[in-house]
Amino acid sequence: MRRRLIPVNVVIASLLFILLSLEPDQIKPPKAVMDRGETIYAKECLGCHQADGLGVQGLNPPLAKTKWVLGPRAQMIHIVLKGLTDPIEIDGDTYNNPMPPHLHLNDQEISDVLTYVRNSFGNNAKPITPADVKKVRAAIAKGK
Ligand code: HEC
């Protein structure tokens, strides 16, 4: 009796499908970046946003799958560099405590901590580079 093999084109199609479904977004950043980011998070963010990134209801918002964390990189960088005083709403809760600016952190530190946040607490979003931070810092310096 002839052995039934899976046709080669089916195998190739399946492999291609698996490769294509691994979009860059789903690839974890290098461990060194995540480790540096975690250290900066512990020092600069944890006090308000908590170790689990879930914040404190009504006071400090969660960083898990919010539109600011998963959204455009420039917007997230802007919030963290310059702070935020506008009220925001997440899952029906309004947050209106001021978030302080973090202009004392350098471009590498900001990119590490934001890449860490974007890939922790159930988040999975593209890394942020020091060049991204540099651009937003320059815009802020011009009063934006
Ligand atoms: C003193 C407390 C405090 C610290 C420290 C702090 N935040 Fe926040 N953060 C807040 C508050 C309060 C808001 C909401 C501000 C508003 O709506 O006016 C906020 C908002 C945010 C947002 C947008 C809303 C959301 O939840 O997605 C992001 C992103 C964020 N913070 C990230 C960070 C990161 C990263 C750090 C550390 C580098 C940090 N924060 C440090 C209090 C803090």
Coordinates of C-alpha atoms and ligand atoms in Angstrom, one line a residue:
M1 CA 0.0 0.0 0.0
R2 CA 1.3 3.5 -0.8
R3 CA 2.0 5.8 2.1
R4 CA -0.1 8.9 2.1
L5 CA 2.2 11.9 2.5
I6 CA 1.1 15.4 3.1
P7 CA 1.5 17.3 -0.2
V8 CA 4.6 19.5 -0.3
N9 CA 2.6 22.6 -1.2
V10 CA 0.4 22.2 1.9
V11 CA 3.5 22.0 4.0
I12 CA 5.0 25.1 2.4
A13 CA 1.7 27.0 2.6
S14 CA 1.5 26.2 6.4
L15 CA 5.1 27.3 7.0
L16 CA 4.5 30.5 5.2
F17 CA 1.3 31.1 7.2
I18 CA 3.1 30.6 10.5
L19 CA 6.0 32.9 9.4
L20 CA 3.7 35.6 8.3
S21 CA 1.6 35.5 11.4
L22 CA 4.7 36.3 13.4
E23 CA 4.5 40.0 12.8
P24 CA 7.3 42.2 14.3
D25 CA 4.8 43.4 16.9
Q26 CA 4.7 39.9 18.4
I27 CA 8.5 39.5 18.8
K28 CA 9.7 40.3 22.3
P29 CA 12.4 43.0 22.6
P30 CA 15.9 41.9 23.6
K31 CA 16.2 40.8 27.2
A32 CA 18.8 43.6 28.0
V33 CA 16.3 46.2 27.0
M34 CA 13.5 44.6 29.1
D35 CA 15.9 44.3 32.1
R36 CA 17.0 48.0 31.9
G37 CA 13.4 49.0 31.3
E38 CA 12.2 47.1 34.4
T39 CA 14.8 48.8 36.6
I40 CA 13.7 52.2 35.4
Y41 CA 10.0 51.3 35.8
A42 CA 10.7 50.3 39.4
K43 CA 12.3 53.6 40.2
E44 CA 10.2 56.0 38.1
C45 CA 6.7 54.6 37.5
L46 CA 5.9 51.7 39.9
G47 CA 5.0 54.0 42.8
C48 CA 2.0 55.2 40.9
H49 CA 1.2 52.6 38.3
Q50 CA 2.0 49.7 40.6
A51 CA 4.1 46.5 40.1
D52 CA 1.3 44.8 38.1
G53 CA 0.8 47.9 35.9
L54 CA -2.8 48.0 37.0
G55 CA -2.5 51.4 38.7
V56 CA -4.8 52.5 41.5
Q57 CA -8.5 52.9 40.6
G58 CA -9.6 56.5 40.4
L59 CA -6.0 57.8 41.1
N60 CA -3.4 56.4 38.8
P61 CA -4.5 54.7 35.6
P62 CA -3.5 51.2 34.5
L63 CA -0.9 50.6 31.8
A64 CA -2.4 47.4 30.6
K65 CA -3.7 47.5 27.1
T66 CA -4.7 51.2 27.2
K67 CA -4.9 53.2 23.9
W68 CA -2.1 55.4 25.1
V69 CA 0.3 52.4 25.8
L70 CA -0.6 50.5 22.6
G71 CA -1.2 53.6 20.5
P72 CA 1.1 55.9 18.5
R73 CA 4.7 55.9 19.9
A74 CA 5.0 59.7 19.8
Q75 CA 1.9 60.2 21.9
M76 CA 3.1 57.8 24.6
I77 CA 6.6 59.4 24.6
H78 CA 5.0 62.9 24.9
I79 CA 2.9 61.9 27.9
V80 CA 5.9 60.4 29.8
L81 CA 8.4 63.2 28.9
K82 CA 6.0 66.1 29.5
G83 CA 3.5 64.6 31.9
L84 CA -0.2 64.8 31.6
T85 CA -2.9 67.0 33.3
D86 CA -5.9 66.5 31.0
P87 CA -8.5 64.1 32.4
I88 CA -8.6 60.7 30.7
E89 CA -11.1 57.8 30.9
I90 CA -10.2 54.1 31.0
D91 CA -12.9 51.4 31.3
G92 CA -15.4 53.9 32.7
D93 CA -13.1 55.4 35.3
T94 CA -11.9 59.0 35.1
Y95 CA -8.3 59.8 36.0
N96 CA -7.4 63.4 36.6
N97 CA -4.4 63.4 39.0
P98 CA -1.4 65.1 37.4
M99 CA 1.2 62.8 36.0
P100 CA 4.7 64.5 36.5
P101 CA 7.1 65.1 33.6
H102 CA 10.2 62.8 33.2
L103 CA 12.5 65.1 31.2
H104 CA 15.4 64.1 33.6
L105 CA 15.5 60.7 31.9
N106 CA 17.7 60.5 28.8
D107 CA 16.5 59.2 25.4
Q108 CA 17.9 55.7 26.0
E109 CA 16.2 55.5 29.4
I110 CA 12.8 56.6 28.1
S111 CA 13.0 54.2 25.2
D112 CA 13.9 51.3 27.5
V113 CA 11.2 52.0 30.0
L114 CA 8.5 52.5 27.4
T115 CA 9.5 49.4 25.4
Y116 CA 9.3 47.5 28.7
V117 CA 5.8 48.9 29.4
R118 CA 4.6 48.1 25.8
N119 CA 5.7 44.5 26.3
S120 CA 4.7 43.8 29.9
F121 CA 1.3 43.6 31.7
G122 CA -0.2 41.7 28.8
N123 CA 0.9 44.4 26.3
N124 CA 2.5 43.6 23.0
A125 CA 3.5 46.6 20.9
K126 CA 6.4 47.8 18.8
P127 CA 9.6 48.9 20.7
I128 CA 10.4 52.6 21.0
T129 CA 13.9 53.7 20.0
P130 CA 16.1 56.5 21.4
A131 CA 15.7 58.2 18.0
D132 CA 11.9 58.3 18.5
V133 CA 12.4 59.9 21.9
K134 CA 14.8 62.5 20.5
K135 CA 12.2 63.7 18.0
V136 CA 9.5 64.2 20.6
R137 CA 12.0 65.9 23.0
A138 CA 12.9 68.3 20.2
A139 CA 9.2 69.1 19.5
I140 CA 8.6 69.7 23.3
A141 CA 11.6 72.0 23.4
K142 CA 9.9 74.1 20.6
G143 CA 6.8 74.4 22.9
K144 CA 4.7 71.5 21.4
Ligands
HEC1 C1 3.1 60.5 40.6 C2 2.5 59.4 39.9 C3 2.9 58.9 38.6 C4 4.2 58.6 38.1 C5 5.5 58.6 38.9 C6 4.0 58.1 36.8 N1 2.7 58.3 36.4 FE1 2.0 57.8 34.5 N2 0.2 58.7 35.0 C7 -0.1 59.1 36.3 C8 -1.5 59.7 36.3 C9 -2.2 60.3 37.5 C10 -1.9 59.6 34.9 C11 -3.2 60.2 34.4 C12 -3.0 61.7 34.2 C13 -4.2 62.5 33.7 O1 -5.1 61.9 33.2 O2 -4.2 63.8 33.8 C14 -0.9 58.9 34.2 C15 -0.9 58.6 32.8 C16 0.0 57.8 32.2 C17 -0.2 57.3 30.9 C18 -1.4 57.5 29.9 C19 -2.6 56.8 30.4 C20 -2.6 55.3 30.5 O3 -2.8 54.7 31.6 O4 -2.3 54.6 29.5 C21 0.9 56.5 30.6 C22 1.2 55.8 29.3 C23 1.8 56.6 31.7 N3 1.2 57.4 32.7 C24 3.1 56.0 31.8 C25 4.0 56.3 32.9 C26 5.3 55.8 32.9 C27 6.0 54.9 31.8 C28 5.9 56.3 34.0 C29 7.3 56.1 34.5 C30 8.4 56.6 33.6 C31 4.9 57.0 34.8 N4 3.7 57.0 34.0 C32 5.1 57.6 36.0 C33 0.6 59.0 37.4 C34 2.0 58.8 37.4

